[in-house]
XYZ file of C-alpha atoms in Angstrom:
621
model
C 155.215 159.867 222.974
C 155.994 162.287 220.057
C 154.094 159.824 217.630
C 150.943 160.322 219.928
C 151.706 164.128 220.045
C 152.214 164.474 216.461
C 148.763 162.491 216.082
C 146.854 164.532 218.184
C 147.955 167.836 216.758
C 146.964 166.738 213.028
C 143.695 165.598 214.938
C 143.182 169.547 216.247
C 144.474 170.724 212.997
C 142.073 168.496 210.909
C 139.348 169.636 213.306
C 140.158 173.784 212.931
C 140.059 173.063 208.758
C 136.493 171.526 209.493
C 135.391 174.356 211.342
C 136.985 177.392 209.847
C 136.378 176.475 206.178
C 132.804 177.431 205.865
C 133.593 180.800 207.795
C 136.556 181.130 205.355
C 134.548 180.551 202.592
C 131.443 182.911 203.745
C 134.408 185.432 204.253
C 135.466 185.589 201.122
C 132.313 185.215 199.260
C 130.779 187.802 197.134
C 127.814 189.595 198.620
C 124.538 190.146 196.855
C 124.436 193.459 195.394
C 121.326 194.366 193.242
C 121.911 196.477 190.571
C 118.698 197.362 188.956
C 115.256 197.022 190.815
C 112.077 195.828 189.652
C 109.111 199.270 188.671
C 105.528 199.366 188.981
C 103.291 197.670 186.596
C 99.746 199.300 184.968
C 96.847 196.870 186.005
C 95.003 195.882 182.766
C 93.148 192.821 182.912
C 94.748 190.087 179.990
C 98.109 191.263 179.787
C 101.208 190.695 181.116
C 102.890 192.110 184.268
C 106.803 191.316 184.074
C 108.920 191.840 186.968
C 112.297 192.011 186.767
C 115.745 192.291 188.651
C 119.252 192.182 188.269
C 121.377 191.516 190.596
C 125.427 189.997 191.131
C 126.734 187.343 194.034
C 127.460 183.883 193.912
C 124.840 181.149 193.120
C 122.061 183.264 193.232
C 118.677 182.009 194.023
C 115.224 184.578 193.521
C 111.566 184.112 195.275
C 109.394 186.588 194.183
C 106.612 187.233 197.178
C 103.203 189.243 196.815
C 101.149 190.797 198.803
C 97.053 191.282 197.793
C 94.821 194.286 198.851
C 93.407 192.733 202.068
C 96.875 190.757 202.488
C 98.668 191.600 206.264
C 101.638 189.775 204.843
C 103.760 189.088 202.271
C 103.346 185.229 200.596
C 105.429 183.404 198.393
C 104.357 183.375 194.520
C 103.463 180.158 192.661
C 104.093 180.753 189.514
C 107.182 179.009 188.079
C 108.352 182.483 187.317
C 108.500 183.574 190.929
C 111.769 181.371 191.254
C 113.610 183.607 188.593
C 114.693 187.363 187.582
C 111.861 187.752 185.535
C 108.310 187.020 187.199
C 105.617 187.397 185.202
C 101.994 186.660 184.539
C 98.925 187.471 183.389
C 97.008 189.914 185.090
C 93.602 189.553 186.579
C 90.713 191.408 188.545
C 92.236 190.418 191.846
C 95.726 191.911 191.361
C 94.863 195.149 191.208
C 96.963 197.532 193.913
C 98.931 194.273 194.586
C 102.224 194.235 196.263
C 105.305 192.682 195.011
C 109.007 192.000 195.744
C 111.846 189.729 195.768
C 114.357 188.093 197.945
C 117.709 187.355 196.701
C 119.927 184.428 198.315
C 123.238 183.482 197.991
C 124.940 180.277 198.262
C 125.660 181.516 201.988
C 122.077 181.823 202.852
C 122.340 185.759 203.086
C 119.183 187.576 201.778
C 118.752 190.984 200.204
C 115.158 191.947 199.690
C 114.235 194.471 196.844
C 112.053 197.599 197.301
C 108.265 197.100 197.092
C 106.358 197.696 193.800
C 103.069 197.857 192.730
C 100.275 196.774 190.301
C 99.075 200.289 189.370
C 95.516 200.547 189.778
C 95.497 203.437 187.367
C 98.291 205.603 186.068
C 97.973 208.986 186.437
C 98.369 210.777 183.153
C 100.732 213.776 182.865
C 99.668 216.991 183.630
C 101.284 220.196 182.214
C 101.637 222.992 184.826
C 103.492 225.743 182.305
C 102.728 225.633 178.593
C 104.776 227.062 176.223
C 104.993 230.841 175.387
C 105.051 232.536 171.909
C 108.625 233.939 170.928
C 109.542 236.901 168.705
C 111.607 235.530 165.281
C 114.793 237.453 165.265
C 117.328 236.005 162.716
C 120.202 233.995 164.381
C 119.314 234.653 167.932
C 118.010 231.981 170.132
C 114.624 230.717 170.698
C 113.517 229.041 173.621
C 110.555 227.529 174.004
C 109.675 226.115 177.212
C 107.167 223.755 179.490
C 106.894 222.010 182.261
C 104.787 219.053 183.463
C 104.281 216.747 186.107
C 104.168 212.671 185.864
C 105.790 209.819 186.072
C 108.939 209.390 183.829
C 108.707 211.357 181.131
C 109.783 212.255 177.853
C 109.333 214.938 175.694
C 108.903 215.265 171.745
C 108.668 218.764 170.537
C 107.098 219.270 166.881
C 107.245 222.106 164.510
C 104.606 223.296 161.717
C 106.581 225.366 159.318
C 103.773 229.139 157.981
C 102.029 227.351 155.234
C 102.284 223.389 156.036
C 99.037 221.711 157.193
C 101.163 219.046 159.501
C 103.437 219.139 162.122
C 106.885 217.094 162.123
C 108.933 216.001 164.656
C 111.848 218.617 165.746
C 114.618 216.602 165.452
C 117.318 218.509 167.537
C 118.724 217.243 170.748
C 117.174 219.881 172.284
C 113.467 218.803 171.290
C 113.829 215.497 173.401
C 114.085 217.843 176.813
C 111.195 219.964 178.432
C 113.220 223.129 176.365
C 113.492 223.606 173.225
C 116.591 225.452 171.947
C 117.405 225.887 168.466
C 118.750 229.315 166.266
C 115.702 231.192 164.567
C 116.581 231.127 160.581
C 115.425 232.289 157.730
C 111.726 230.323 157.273
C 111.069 230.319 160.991
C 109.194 233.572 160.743
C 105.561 231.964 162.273
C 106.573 228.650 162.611
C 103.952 226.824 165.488
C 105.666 224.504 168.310
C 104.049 222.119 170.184
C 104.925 219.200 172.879
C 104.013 216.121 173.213
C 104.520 214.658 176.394
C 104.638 210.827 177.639
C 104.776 208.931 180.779
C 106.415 205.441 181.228
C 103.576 203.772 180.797
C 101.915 205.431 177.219
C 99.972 208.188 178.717
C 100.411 211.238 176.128
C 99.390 215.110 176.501
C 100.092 217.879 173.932
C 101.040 221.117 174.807
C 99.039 224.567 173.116
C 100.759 225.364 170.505
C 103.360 228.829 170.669
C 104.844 230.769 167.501
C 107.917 232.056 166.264
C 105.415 235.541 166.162
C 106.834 238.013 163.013
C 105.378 241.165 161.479
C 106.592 241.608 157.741
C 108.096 245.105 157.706
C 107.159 247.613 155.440
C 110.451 248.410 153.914
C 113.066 245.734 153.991
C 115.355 245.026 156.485
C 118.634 243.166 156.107
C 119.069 240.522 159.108
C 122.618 239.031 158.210
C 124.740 241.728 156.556
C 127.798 239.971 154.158
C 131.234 240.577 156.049
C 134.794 240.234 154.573
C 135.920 237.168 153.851
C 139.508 235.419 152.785
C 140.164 233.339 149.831
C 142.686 231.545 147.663
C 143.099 232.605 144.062
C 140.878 229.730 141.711
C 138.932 229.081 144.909
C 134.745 229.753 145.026
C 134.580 232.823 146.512
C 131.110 232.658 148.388
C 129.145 236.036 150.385
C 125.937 235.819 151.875
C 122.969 238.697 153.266
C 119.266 237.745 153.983
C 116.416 240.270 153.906
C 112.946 240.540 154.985
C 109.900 241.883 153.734
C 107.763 241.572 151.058
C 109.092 239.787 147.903
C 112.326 240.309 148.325
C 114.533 240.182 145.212
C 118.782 240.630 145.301
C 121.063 242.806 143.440
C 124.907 241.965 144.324
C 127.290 245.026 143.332
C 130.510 245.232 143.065
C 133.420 247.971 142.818
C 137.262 247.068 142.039
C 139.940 248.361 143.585
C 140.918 251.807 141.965
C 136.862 252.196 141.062
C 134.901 255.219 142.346
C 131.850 253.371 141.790
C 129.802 250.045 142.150
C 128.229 248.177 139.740
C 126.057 245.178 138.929
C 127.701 241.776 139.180
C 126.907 239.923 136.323
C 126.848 236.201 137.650
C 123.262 234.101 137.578
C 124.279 233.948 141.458
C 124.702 237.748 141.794
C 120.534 238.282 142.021
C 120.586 235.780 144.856
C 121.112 236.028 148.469
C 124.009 234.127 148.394
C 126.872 235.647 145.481
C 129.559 233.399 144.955
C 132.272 233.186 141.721
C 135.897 231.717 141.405
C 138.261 233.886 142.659
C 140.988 235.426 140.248
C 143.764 238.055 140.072
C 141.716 240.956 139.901
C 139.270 240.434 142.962
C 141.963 240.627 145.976
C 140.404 244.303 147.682
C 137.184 244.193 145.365
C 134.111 245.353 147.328
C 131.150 243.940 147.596
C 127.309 245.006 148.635
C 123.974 243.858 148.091
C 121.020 245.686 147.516
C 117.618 244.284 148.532
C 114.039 245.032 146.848
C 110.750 244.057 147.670
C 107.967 244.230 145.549
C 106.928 247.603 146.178
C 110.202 248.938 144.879
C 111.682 249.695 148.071
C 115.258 249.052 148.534
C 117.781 249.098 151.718
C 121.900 248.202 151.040
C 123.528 246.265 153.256
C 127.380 246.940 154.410
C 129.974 247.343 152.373
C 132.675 244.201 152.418
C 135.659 243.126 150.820
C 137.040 240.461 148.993
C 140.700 239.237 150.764
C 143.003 236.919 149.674
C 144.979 234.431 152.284
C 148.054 235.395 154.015
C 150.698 232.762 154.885
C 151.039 231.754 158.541
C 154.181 230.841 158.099
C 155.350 233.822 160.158
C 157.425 232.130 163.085
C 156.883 234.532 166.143
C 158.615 234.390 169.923
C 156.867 235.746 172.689
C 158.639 237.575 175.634
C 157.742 235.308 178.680
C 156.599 238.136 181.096
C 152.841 237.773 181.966
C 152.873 241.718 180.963
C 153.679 241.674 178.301
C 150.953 241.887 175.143
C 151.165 240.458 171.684
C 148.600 241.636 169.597
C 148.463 239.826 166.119
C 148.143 241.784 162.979
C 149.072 238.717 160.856
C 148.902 234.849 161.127
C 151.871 233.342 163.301
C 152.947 230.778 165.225
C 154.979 229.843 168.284
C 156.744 226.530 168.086
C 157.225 225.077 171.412
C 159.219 221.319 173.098
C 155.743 219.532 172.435
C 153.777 221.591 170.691
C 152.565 224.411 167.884
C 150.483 227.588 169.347
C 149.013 228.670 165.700
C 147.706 232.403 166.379
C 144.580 233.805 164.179
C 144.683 238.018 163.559
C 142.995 240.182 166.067
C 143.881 238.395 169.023
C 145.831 239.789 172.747
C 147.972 236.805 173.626
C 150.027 237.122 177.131
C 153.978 237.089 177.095
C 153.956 233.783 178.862
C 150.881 231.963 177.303
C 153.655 229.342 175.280
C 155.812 228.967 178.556
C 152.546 228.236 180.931
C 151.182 226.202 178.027
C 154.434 223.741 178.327
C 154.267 223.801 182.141
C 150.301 222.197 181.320
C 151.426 219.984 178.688
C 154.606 218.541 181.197
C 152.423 218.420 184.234
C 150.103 216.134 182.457
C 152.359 213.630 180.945
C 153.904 213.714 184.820
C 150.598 212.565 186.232
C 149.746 210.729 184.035
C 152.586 208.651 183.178
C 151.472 209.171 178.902
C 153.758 211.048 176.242
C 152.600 213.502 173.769
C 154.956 212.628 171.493
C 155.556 208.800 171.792
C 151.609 207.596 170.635
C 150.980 204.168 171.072
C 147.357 204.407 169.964
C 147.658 202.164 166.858
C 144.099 203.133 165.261
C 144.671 206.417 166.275
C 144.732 208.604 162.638
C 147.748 211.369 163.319
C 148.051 214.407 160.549
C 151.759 216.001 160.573
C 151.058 218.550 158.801
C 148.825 221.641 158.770
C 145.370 219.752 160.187
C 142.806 222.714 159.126
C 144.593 223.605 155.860
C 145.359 228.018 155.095
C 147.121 229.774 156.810
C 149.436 226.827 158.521
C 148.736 224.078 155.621
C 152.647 224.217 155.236
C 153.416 223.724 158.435
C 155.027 219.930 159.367
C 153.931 219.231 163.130
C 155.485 215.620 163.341
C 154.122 214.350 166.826
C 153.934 218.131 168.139
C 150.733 218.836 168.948
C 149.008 221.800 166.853
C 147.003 224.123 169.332
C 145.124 226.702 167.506
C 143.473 229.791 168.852
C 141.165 231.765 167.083
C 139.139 234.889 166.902
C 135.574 234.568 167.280
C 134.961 238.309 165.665
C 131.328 237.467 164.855
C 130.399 236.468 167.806
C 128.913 233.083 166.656
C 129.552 231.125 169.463
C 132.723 228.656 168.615
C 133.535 226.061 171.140
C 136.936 224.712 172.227
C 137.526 221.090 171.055
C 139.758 218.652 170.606
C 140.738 215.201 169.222
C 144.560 213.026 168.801
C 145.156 214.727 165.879
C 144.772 218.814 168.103
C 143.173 221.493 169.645
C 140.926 224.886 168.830
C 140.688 227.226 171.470
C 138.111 230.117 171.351
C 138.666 231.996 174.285
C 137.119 235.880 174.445
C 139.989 236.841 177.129
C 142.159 235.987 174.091
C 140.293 238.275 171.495
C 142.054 242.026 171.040
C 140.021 244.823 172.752
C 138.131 246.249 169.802
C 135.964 242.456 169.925
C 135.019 242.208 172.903
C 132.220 244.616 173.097
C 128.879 243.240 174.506
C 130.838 239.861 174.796
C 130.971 237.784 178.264
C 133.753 236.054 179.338
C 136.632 236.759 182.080
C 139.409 238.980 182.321
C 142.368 236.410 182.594
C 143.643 233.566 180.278
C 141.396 230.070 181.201
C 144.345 227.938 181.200
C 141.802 225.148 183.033
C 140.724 224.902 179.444
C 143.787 224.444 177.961
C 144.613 221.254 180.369
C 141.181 219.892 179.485
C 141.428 220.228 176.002
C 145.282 218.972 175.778
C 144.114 215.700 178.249
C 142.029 215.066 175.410
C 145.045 214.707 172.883
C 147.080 213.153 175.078
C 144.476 210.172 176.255
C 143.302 209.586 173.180
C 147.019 208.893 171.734
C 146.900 205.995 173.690
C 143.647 204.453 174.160
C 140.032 205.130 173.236
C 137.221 206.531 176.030
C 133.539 206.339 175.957
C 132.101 209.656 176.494
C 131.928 209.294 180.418
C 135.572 208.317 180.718
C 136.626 210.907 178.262
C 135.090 214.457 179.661
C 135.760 212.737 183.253
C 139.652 212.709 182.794
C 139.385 216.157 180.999
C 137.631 217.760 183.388
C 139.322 216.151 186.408
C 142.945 216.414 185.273
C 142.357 220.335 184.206
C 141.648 220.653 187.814
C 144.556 218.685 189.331
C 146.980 220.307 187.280
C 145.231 223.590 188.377
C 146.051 222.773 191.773
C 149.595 221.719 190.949
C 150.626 224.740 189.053
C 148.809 227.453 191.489
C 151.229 226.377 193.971
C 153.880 227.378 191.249
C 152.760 230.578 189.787
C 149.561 233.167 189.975
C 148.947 232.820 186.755
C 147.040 229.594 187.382
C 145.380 230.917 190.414
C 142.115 232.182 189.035
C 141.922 229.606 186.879
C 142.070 227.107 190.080
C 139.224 228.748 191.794
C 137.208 229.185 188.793
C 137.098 225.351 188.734
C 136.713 224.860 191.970
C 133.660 227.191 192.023
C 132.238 225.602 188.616
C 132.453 221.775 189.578
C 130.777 222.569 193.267
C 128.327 224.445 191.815
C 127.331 221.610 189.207
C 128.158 218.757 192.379
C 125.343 220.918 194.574
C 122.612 221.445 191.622
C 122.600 217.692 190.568
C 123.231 216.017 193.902
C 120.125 214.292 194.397
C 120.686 212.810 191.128
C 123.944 212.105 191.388
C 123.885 209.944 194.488
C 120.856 208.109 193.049
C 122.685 207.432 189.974
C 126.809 206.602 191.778
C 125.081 204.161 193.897
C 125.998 200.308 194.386
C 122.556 199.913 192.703
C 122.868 202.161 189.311
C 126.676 203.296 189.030
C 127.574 200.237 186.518
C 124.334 200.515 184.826
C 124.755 204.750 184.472
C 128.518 203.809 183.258
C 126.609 201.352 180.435
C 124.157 203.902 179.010
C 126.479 206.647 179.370
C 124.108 209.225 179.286
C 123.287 208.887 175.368
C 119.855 210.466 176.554
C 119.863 214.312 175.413
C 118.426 215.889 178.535
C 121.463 214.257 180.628
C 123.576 215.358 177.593
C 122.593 218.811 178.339
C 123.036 218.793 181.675
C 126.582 216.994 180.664
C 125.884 214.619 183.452
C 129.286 212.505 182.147
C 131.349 215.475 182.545
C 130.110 215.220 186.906
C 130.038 211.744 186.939
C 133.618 211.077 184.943
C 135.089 214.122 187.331
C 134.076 212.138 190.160
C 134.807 208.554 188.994
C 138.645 209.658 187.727
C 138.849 211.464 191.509
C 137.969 208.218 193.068
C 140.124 206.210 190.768
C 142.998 208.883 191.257
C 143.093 208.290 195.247
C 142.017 204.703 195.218
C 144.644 203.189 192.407
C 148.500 203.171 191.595
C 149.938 206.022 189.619
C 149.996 203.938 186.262
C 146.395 203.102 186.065
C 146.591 205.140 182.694
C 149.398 202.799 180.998
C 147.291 199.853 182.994
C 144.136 201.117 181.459
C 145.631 201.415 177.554
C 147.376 198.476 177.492
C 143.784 196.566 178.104
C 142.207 198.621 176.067
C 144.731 197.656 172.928
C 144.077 194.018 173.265
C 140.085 194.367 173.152
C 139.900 195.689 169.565
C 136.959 198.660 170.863
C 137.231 201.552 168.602
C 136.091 205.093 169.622
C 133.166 204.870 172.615
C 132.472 208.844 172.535
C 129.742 208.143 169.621
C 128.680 205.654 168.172
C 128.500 202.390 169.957
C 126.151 199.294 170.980
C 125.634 197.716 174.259
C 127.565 194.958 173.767
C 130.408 197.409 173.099
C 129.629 199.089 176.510
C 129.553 195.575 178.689
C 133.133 194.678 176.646
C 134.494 198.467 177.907
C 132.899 197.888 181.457
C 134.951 194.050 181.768
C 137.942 196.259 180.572
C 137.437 198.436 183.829
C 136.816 195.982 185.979
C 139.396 193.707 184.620
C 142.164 196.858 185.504
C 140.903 198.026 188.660
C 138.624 195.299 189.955
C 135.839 193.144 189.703
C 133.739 195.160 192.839
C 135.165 198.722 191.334
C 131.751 199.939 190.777
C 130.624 198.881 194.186
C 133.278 200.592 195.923
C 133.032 203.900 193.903
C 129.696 203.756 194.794
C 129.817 203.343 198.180
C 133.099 206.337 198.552
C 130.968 208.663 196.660
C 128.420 208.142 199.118
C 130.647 208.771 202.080
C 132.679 211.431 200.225
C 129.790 213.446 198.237
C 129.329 216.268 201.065
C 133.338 216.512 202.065
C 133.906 218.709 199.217
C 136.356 217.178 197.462
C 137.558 219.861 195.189
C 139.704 221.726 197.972
């Protein structure tokens, strides 16, 4: 009796394998997912129409179907194409305005059917609705030339004819690839033409009119960059610049030593240019220097008077108060040596009582998150200077593994941005700057400390692994907020700083949110994380600063707390150098396996598909 029971329960066993396997194995199959779709094709009779798709699953199988003018239906295709990614053919009279698709199958039998495309009867050509608009030269400031056009996919190639040239060349800015074109009017721009040439995916070109950098030569001349002082090392070139308009201009440079009532002329071949430059020496430390310009007429203007300084050390070791009231205003170089790190202070600037103490609760909140050291690197290819990384005033200075932060004054106004790589960080930051700069100057009222934590996550990641430009402004920007939000809770002094990014990253979520759910979709997020938006326009728009934000947010709530050590550990046994620049596809597909292989084969699928259920639940709260 228990031999027949025994037999008959391997018998219902047996049978339950046999009929739960297949379910088993359709359970744990991988679905289709397509991941780019086939585009419209231009009808031309004699060439070829290609249609492709990609797609991932298991055992995929493809049947490309069509669909003709007076078709009511959709038909298989014939061609021995029709059974692959790729269907092509040759085009003839009768597949003009035809229909096409493709059904996907996996070895399950489940189908997923591609969107519809079409043989193009006739592409529309672009059509430009604003053209661009003449601009007055004015030496250093901005130009912006502008136009806008409608069609389908375009691109944009500004060109510039310099007064005098018979051609036009292509602008070769990153700017001149988008539908404006920025650059900084110099010298030689004065009636410069621009013009646009605009194309559509399939060839279709249109120029713009052309515009002008418009100028009127004064009658008397007119200095447009005045010299300013300038700091040098004895035996070092000592170098001053002005530029003037007008007529013929020719260039006196004067000079008057210190204990000299007057000026006189400098003797140097350089000294009847508009750039004076000689090798500093003993006597010139104070000298003051001027430049007188002439046109051809024999009228003159003088430019401002400057002097010649020599460097001061920075060695001057300084220790600020710790109350947020408290104001340092430097009158020399200095620096504030911290646990991790080296705040190196330029002249002129207002620099709070606790800036070194909130600095260090940045710099600890961000190894805490992130499971990384500042001071224990284990990037091997990553190049590490210990001592003073941008030479005078600090070139003395030995860092070791503390991280150099330097913060200067932007006193000219030029426009210096905050950067950073392993080796440190420069911060320009006009709430930073002493009162007497900060005329006609934007900025805000309190210390950014958001753009400290970016900045410093750069150092800090990139002491342990490289990033491709997506992955690297994604963890900046999305750790500067979470340690925001960690530190508000803490002290006020990070509380502006919080809503300021709060404000900033909804604001840029809200303006690009149509294209940021078409491109963090199970259809385009891999392929977006490939290109990395090397295109200029999305480099502009710094589309891998919203997209990285996002990606490191999902990652951060999805994955364990050492993805980071997970994440540079695989990246070490790869071999991939830097990603941020230079790079080649191949390189990309090797750094996407790398992402998959630490947080899973489907992780661009699922991204996609929480960023679609997330993207309105405003996830910077």
């Amino acid at each position: 009796m228990k031999q027949l029971m025994k037999k008959t329960m391997m018998s219902l066993v047996a049978l339950m394998i046999i009929f739960l396997a297949p379910l088993i194995a359709r359970a744990e199959s991988v679905p289709v997912t397509i991941i780019s779709q086939p585009q419209d094709q231009v009808w031309e009779v004699g060439s070829e129409a290609s249609f492709k798709i990609g797609a991932v699953g298991e055992n995929l199988k493809y049947q490309w179907q069509v669909k003709f003018l007076r078709d009511s239906e959709f038909k298989n295709a014939l061609a021995p194409s029709a059974k692959t990614s790729n269907y092509h053919f040759t085009m003839q009279n009768g597949h003009k305005s035809m229909k096409v698709r493709c059904l996907i199958t996996n070895k399950n039998g489940e189908i997923v059917e591609s969107k519809v495309v079409t043989v193009l009867e006739q592409a529309v050509k672009p059509r430009i609705t604003y053209q661009p608009q003449d601009t007055p030269w004015d030496y250093s400031k901005n130009a912006s030339f502008l136009i806008m056009a409608i069609g389908d996919d375009l691109t944009y190639q500004w060109q510039v004819r310099f007064a005098g040239k018979t051609e036009f060349k292509n602008a070769l800015s990153e700017t001149a690839k988008t539908n404006n074109f920025l650059f900084a009017m110099q010298f030689g721009h004065q009636e410069m033409e621009v013009r646009c040439v605009i194309t559509d995916k399939y060839g279709n070109s249109v120029t713009s009119k052309t515009a002008k950098c418009t100028w009127q030569q004064p009658e008397k001349p007119e200095f447009v960059k005045q010299p300013r002082d300038l700091t040098f090392n004895i035996g070092e070139e000592a170098e001053f610049e002005a530029i003037a308009v007008g007529d013929n201009i020719s260039y006196q440079w004067q000079v008057r030593f210190v204990g000299k009532s007057e000026f006189q002329n400098a003797l140097a071949p350089s000294a009847k240019t508009s750039n004076y430059h000689f090798t500093m020496k003993n006597g010139h430390p104070g000298m003051e220097v001027r430049c007188v310009a002439t046109d051809k007429k024999g009228n003159s203007v003088t430019s401002e008077i400057v002097k010649v300084k020599e460097f001061e050390s920075g060695l001057n070791k300084i220790t600020l108060s710790g109350n947020r009231n408290d104001h340092l205003i430097t009158k020399q170089y200095c620096y504030v040596e911290g646990e991790k790190f080296f705040l190196l202070l330029d002249k002129d600037l207002d620099i709070p009582g606790d800036l070194a103490d909130n600095v260090a609760l940045i710099m600890d909140e961000l190894e805490n998150l992130m499971g990384l050291s500042f001071l224990e690197p284990t990037n091997d290819d990553a190049v590490i200077l210990m001592g003073g990384l941008l030479g005078e005033p600090w070139q003395d200075l030995y860092f070791g593994m503390k991280v150099p932060i330097y913060i200067w004054c932007d006193r000219y106004n030029e426009g210096w941005i905050s950067g950073a790589t392993e080796n440190g960080v420069n911060i320009y930051m006009n709430s930073l700057m002493a009162s007497e700069y900060l005329v006609n100057l934007s900025g805000t009222s309190y210390c950014e400390y958001d753009l400290f934590a970016h900045e410093l996550t750069h150092v800090l990641t990139l002491r342990h692994a490289w990033y491709s430009r997506i992955t690297a402004e994604g963890i900046a920007d999305y750790y500067a907020w979470k340690v925001m939000k960690v530190l508000a809770d803490r002290t006020e002094d990070f509380h502006d700083s919080l809503a300021s990014v709060i404000d900033n990253y909804e604001s840029i979520d809200d303006a690009y949110k149509e294209q940021l759910l078409n491109d963090i979709s199970s259809e385009n997020a891999e392929n977006c994380f490939v290109l990395d938006y090397e295109d200029p326009i999305n480099r502009i728009k710094k589309m891998h600063y919203a997209y990285g934000r996002i990606f490191y947010a999902y990652l951060d709530r999805t994955y364990e707390k050492n993805l980071h050590l997970n994440y540079s550990k695989a990246m070490r046994k790869t071999g991939l150098a830097d990603l941020y620049g230079t790079k080649t596809k191949n390189d990309m597909i090797q750094y996407v396996n790398v992402i998959k292989e630490v947080f899973g084969e489907n992780v661009f699928i699922e991204f996609a598909a929480w960023y679609q259920e997330n993207h309105d639940k405003n996830i910077w709260k």
